[in-house]
Amino acid sequence: ETGVTQSPTHLIKTRGQQVTLRCSSQSGHNTVSWYQQALGQGPQFIFQYYREEENGRGNFPPRFSGLQFPNYSSELNVNALELDDSALYLCASSLELYQETQYFGPGTRLLVL
Amino acid sequence: QKEVEQDPGPLSVPEGAIVSLNCTYSNSAFQYFMWYRQYSRKGPELLMYTYSSGNKEDGRFTAQVDKSSKYISLFIRDSQPSDSATYLCAMRGTGGFKTIFGAGTRLFVKA
């Protein structure tokens, strides 16, 4: 086990709704990255937070937003859900920036109907 | 064209076989190259990473990077049924925050 936990494990929402996914990083890990993994695809980078500030963002619209808290937990919020948002959402933590060793959580599987 | 191309397979081999997994990429700025293993219903787990070109060995696993050809490989020796999983290549540039993953290759090792 990596020590990174995510909740909930599964979630079903309808189009247009909003969702909040949660991640608890390993203690002391200052960097958290969020990824979207569609079925049969590799993870796609959404954004990264370092010490509670957004450090970089992938090609995702602004309705994807995040927060990182001082207690090494973080959130991914998605507004105005679309059918294509159905995917496995993964968070990954690392000690500092630009480290190759990222520890992934088990993911939250989101289904949008 | 995707930045990272990886054959999704599936790849099926008998136990004990040598497995070769590969990725090609287009961005010459990539300097860090990683291989992850992902079991069903789990998050990816880092197997190996290599900086720039060269080889790296860890037990039954060997990672190779050929930057001139923009081609990376992972070899698994004496494959075991427990190696059955999806293998993802990943890469990023120096100082970059964004890790780019391949689509993953599904591997089945038959007992």
Coordinates of C-alpha atoms in Angstrom, one line a residue:
Chain A
E1 CA 0.0 0.0 0.0
T2 CA 1.2 3.5 -0.9
G3 CA -0.4 5.3 2.1
V4 CA -2.4 7.5 -0.3
T5 CA -6.2 7.1 0.1
Q6 CA -9.0 8.4 -1.9
S7 CA -12.8 8.7 -1.3
P8 CA -15.2 7.7 -2.4
T9 CA -14.2 4.6 -4.3
H10 CA -17.2 4.8 -6.6
L11 CA -19.6 7.6 -7.5
I12 CA -22.6 8.0 -9.8
K13 CA -23.7 11.4 -10.9
T14 CA -26.0 12.9 -13.5
R15 CA -25.0 15.4 -16.2
G16 CA -24.8 18.9 -15.0
Q17 CA -24.2 18.0 -11.4
Q18 CA -21.1 18.9 -9.3
V19 CA -18.8 16.5 -7.6
T20 CA -16.0 16.6 -5.1
L21 CA -13.3 13.9 -4.9
R22 CA -11.0 13.6 -1.9
C23 CA -7.4 12.5 -1.5
S24 CA -5.2 12.0 1.6
S25 CA -1.5 12.0 0.8
Q26 CA 1.3 10.5 2.7
S27 CA 2.3 12.7 5.6
G28 CA 5.0 15.1 4.7
H29 CA 4.3 14.9 0.9
N30 CA 4.0 18.5 -0.2
T31 CA 3.1 17.8 -3.8
V32 CA -0.2 16.3 -5.1
S33 CA -1.1 15.7 -8.7
W34 CA -4.5 14.7 -10.1
Y35 CA -5.1 12.6 -13.1
Q36 CA -8.0 11.4 -15.2
Q37 CA -7.8 7.9 -16.6
A38 CA -10.5 7.0 -19.1
L39 CA -11.2 3.3 -19.8
G40 CA -8.3 1.7 -21.8
Q41 CA -6.2 4.9 -21.6
G42 CA -3.3 6.1 -19.6
P43 CA -3.7 8.8 -16.9
Q44 CA -4.0 12.3 -18.1
F45 CA -2.6 15.1 -16.0
I46 CA -5.2 17.5 -14.7
F47 CA -3.2 19.7 -12.3
Q48 CA -0.6 19.8 -9.6
Y49 CA -0.6 21.5 -6.2
Y50 CA 2.5 22.3 -4.1
R51 CA 2.2 23.6 -0.6
E52 CA -1.4 24.6 -1.2
E53 CA -0.7 26.5 -4.4
E54 CA -1.5 25.4 -8.0
N55 CA 1.8 24.6 -9.7
G56 CA 0.7 23.6 -13.1
R57 CA -2.3 22.6 -15.1
G58 CA -3.0 20.2 -18.1
N59 CA -5.5 20.7 -20.9
F60 CA -8.6 20.6 -18.7
P61 CA -11.3 23.3 -18.6
P62 CA -11.8 25.6 -15.6
R63 CA -14.7 23.6 -14.4
F64 CA -12.0 21.3 -13.0
S65 CA -10.6 22.9 -9.9
G66 CA -8.7 21.8 -6.9
L67 CA -7.6 22.6 -3.4
Q68 CA -4.8 21.4 -1.2
F69 CA -4.9 21.7 2.6
P70 CA -2.1 21.9 5.2
N71 CA -3.0 18.5 6.6
Y72 CA -1.8 16.8 3.3
S73 CA -5.4 16.3 2.0
S74 CA -6.7 17.6 -1.2
E75 CA -9.8 17.9 -3.3
L76 CA -10.7 17.7 -7.0
N77 CA -14.0 19.6 -7.8
V78 CA -15.7 19.2 -11.1
N79 CA -18.7 21.4 -12.0
A80 CA -21.3 21.0 -14.7
L81 CA -20.5 17.3 -15.2
E82 CA -20.5 15.9 -18.7
L83 CA -20.8 12.3 -19.9
D84 CA -17.2 12.3 -21.0
D85 CA -16.1 13.0 -17.4
S86 CA -16.8 9.4 -16.6
A87 CA -13.4 8.0 -15.7
L88 CA -11.1 6.9 -12.9
Y89 CA -9.7 9.9 -11.0
L90 CA -6.3 9.3 -9.5
C91 CA -4.3 11.4 -7.1
A92 CA -0.6 11.0 -6.7
S93 CA 1.7 12.5 -4.0
S94 CA 5.4 13.1 -3.7
L95 CA 7.7 14.7 -1.2
E96 CA 8.7 17.7 -3.2
L97 CA 8.3 19.1 -6.7
Y98 CA 9.8 17.4 -9.8
Q99 CA 10.3 14.0 -8.1
E100 CA 10.0 10.8 -10.2
T101 CA 8.6 8.8 -7.3
Q102 CA 4.9 9.6 -7.2
Y103 CA 2.7 7.4 -5.0
F104 CA -0.8 6.9 -6.5
G105 CA -4.0 6.3 -4.6
P106 CA -6.5 3.6 -5.7
G107 CA -8.6 6.1 -7.5
T108 CA -12.3 7.1 -7.5
R109 CA -14.4 5.7 -10.3
L110 CA -16.9 8.3 -11.5
L111 CA -19.8 7.5 -13.7
V112 CA -21.8 10.4 -15.2
L113 CA -25.3 9.4 -16.6
Chain B
Q1 CA -0.1 12.6 -33.1
K2 CA 0.1 11.7 -29.4
E3 CA 3.2 12.8 -27.5
V4 CA 3.7 9.2 -26.3
E5 CA 2.6 6.1 -28.3
Q6 CA 2.2 2.7 -26.7
D7 CA 0.7 -0.4 -28.1
P8 CA -2.3 -1.4 -26.0
G9 CA -1.9 -5.1 -26.6
P10 CA -3.1 -7.4 -25.1
L11 CA 0.2 -9.3 -25.0
S12 CA 0.0 -12.9 -23.9
V13 CA 3.1 -14.9 -23.0
P14 CA 3.8 -18.2 -21.3
E15 CA 5.3 -18.2 -17.8
G16 CA 9.1 -17.8 -17.9
A17 CA 9.2 -15.9 -21.2
I18 CA 11.1 -12.6 -21.7
V19 CA 8.6 -9.8 -22.2
S20 CA 9.5 -6.7 -24.2
L21 CA 7.3 -3.6 -23.7
N22 CA 7.9 -0.4 -25.7
C23 CA 7.0 3.2 -26.2
T24 CA 7.9 5.9 -28.7
Y25 CA 7.6 9.6 -28.1
S26 CA 7.9 12.8 -30.1
N27 CA 9.0 15.5 -27.5
S28 CA 12.8 15.7 -27.4
A29 CA 12.5 17.7 -24.2
F30 CA 11.6 14.6 -22.2
Q31 CA 14.4 13.7 -19.8
Y32 CA 12.8 11.5 -17.2
F33 CA 11.3 8.1 -18.3
M34 CA 9.2 6.0 -16.0
W35 CA 7.5 2.6 -16.1
Y36 CA 4.4 2.0 -14.0
R37 CA 2.5 -1.2 -13.3
Q38 CA -1.2 -1.1 -12.8
Y39 CA -3.2 -4.0 -11.5
S40 CA -7.0 -4.1 -12.1
R41 CA -8.8 -1.7 -9.8
K42 CA -5.6 -0.2 -8.4
G43 CA -3.6 2.9 -8.9
P44 CA -0.3 2.8 -10.9
E45 CA 2.8 1.7 -9.0
L46 CA 6.2 3.0 -10.1
L47 CA 8.5 0.2 -11.2
M48 CA 11.5 2.0 -12.5
Y49 CA 12.7 5.4 -13.7
T50 CA 15.6 6.4 -15.9
Y51 CA 17.1 9.8 -16.4
S52 CA 18.2 10.6 -20.0
S53 CA 19.6 7.7 -22.1
G54 CA 20.9 4.4 -21.0
N55 CA 19.9 1.2 -19.2
K56 CA 18.8 0.5 -15.7
E57 CA 18.3 -2.9 -14.1
D58 CA 16.3 -3.9 -11.0
G59 CA 15.9 -7.6 -10.4
R60 CA 14.0 -9.1 -13.3
F61 CA 13.3 -5.7 -14.8
T62 CA 15.5 -3.8 -17.2
A63 CA 14.6 -0.3 -18.6
Q64 CA 16.3 1.1 -21.7
V65 CA 16.1 4.6 -23.1
D66 CA 17.3 5.5 -26.6
K67 CA 16.9 9.2 -26.9
S68 CA 18.3 9.3 -30.5
S69 CA 15.4 7.1 -31.6
K70 CA 12.9 8.5 -29.1
Y71 CA 12.2 4.9 -28.0
I72 CA 12.0 3.4 -24.5
S73 CA 11.7 -0.3 -23.5
L74 CA 11.0 -2.4 -20.5
F75 CA 12.2 -6.0 -20.4
I76 CA 10.8 -8.5 -17.9
R77 CA 12.8 -11.7 -17.5
D78 CA 11.4 -15.0 -16.2
S79 CA 7.9 -13.6 -16.4
Q80 CA 5.4 -14.8 -13.7
P81 CA 1.6 -14.9 -13.6
S82 CA 1.8 -12.2 -11.0
D83 CA 3.3 -9.9 -13.6
S84 CA -0.1 -9.9 -15.4
A85 CA -1.1 -6.2 -15.3
T86 CA -1.2 -3.1 -17.4
Y87 CA 2.2 -1.5 -17.9
L88 CA 2.3 2.3 -18.5
C89 CA 5.3 4.2 -19.8
A90 CA 5.5 7.8 -18.6
M91 CA 7.8 10.7 -19.2
R92 CA 8.5 14.4 -18.5
G93 CA 11.0 17.2 -19.1
T94 CA 13.5 18.5 -16.6
G95 CA 11.7 20.8 -14.2
G96 CA 8.4 20.0 -15.8
F97 CA 5.4 19.5 -13.7
K98 CA 3.5 17.5 -16.3
T99 CA 4.0 13.7 -16.6
I100 CA 2.7 12.3 -19.9
F101 CA 1.6 8.7 -19.9
G102 CA 1.2 6.2 -22.6
A103 CA -2.1 4.3 -23.1
G104 CA -0.7 1.2 -21.3
T105 CA 0.0 -2.3 -22.5
R106 CA -2.1 -5.1 -21.0
L107 CA 0.1 -8.2 -20.3
F108 CA -1.1 -11.7 -19.5
V109 CA 1.4 -14.3 -18.3
K110 CA -0.1 -17.8 -18.5
A111 CA 0.9 -20.4 -16.0

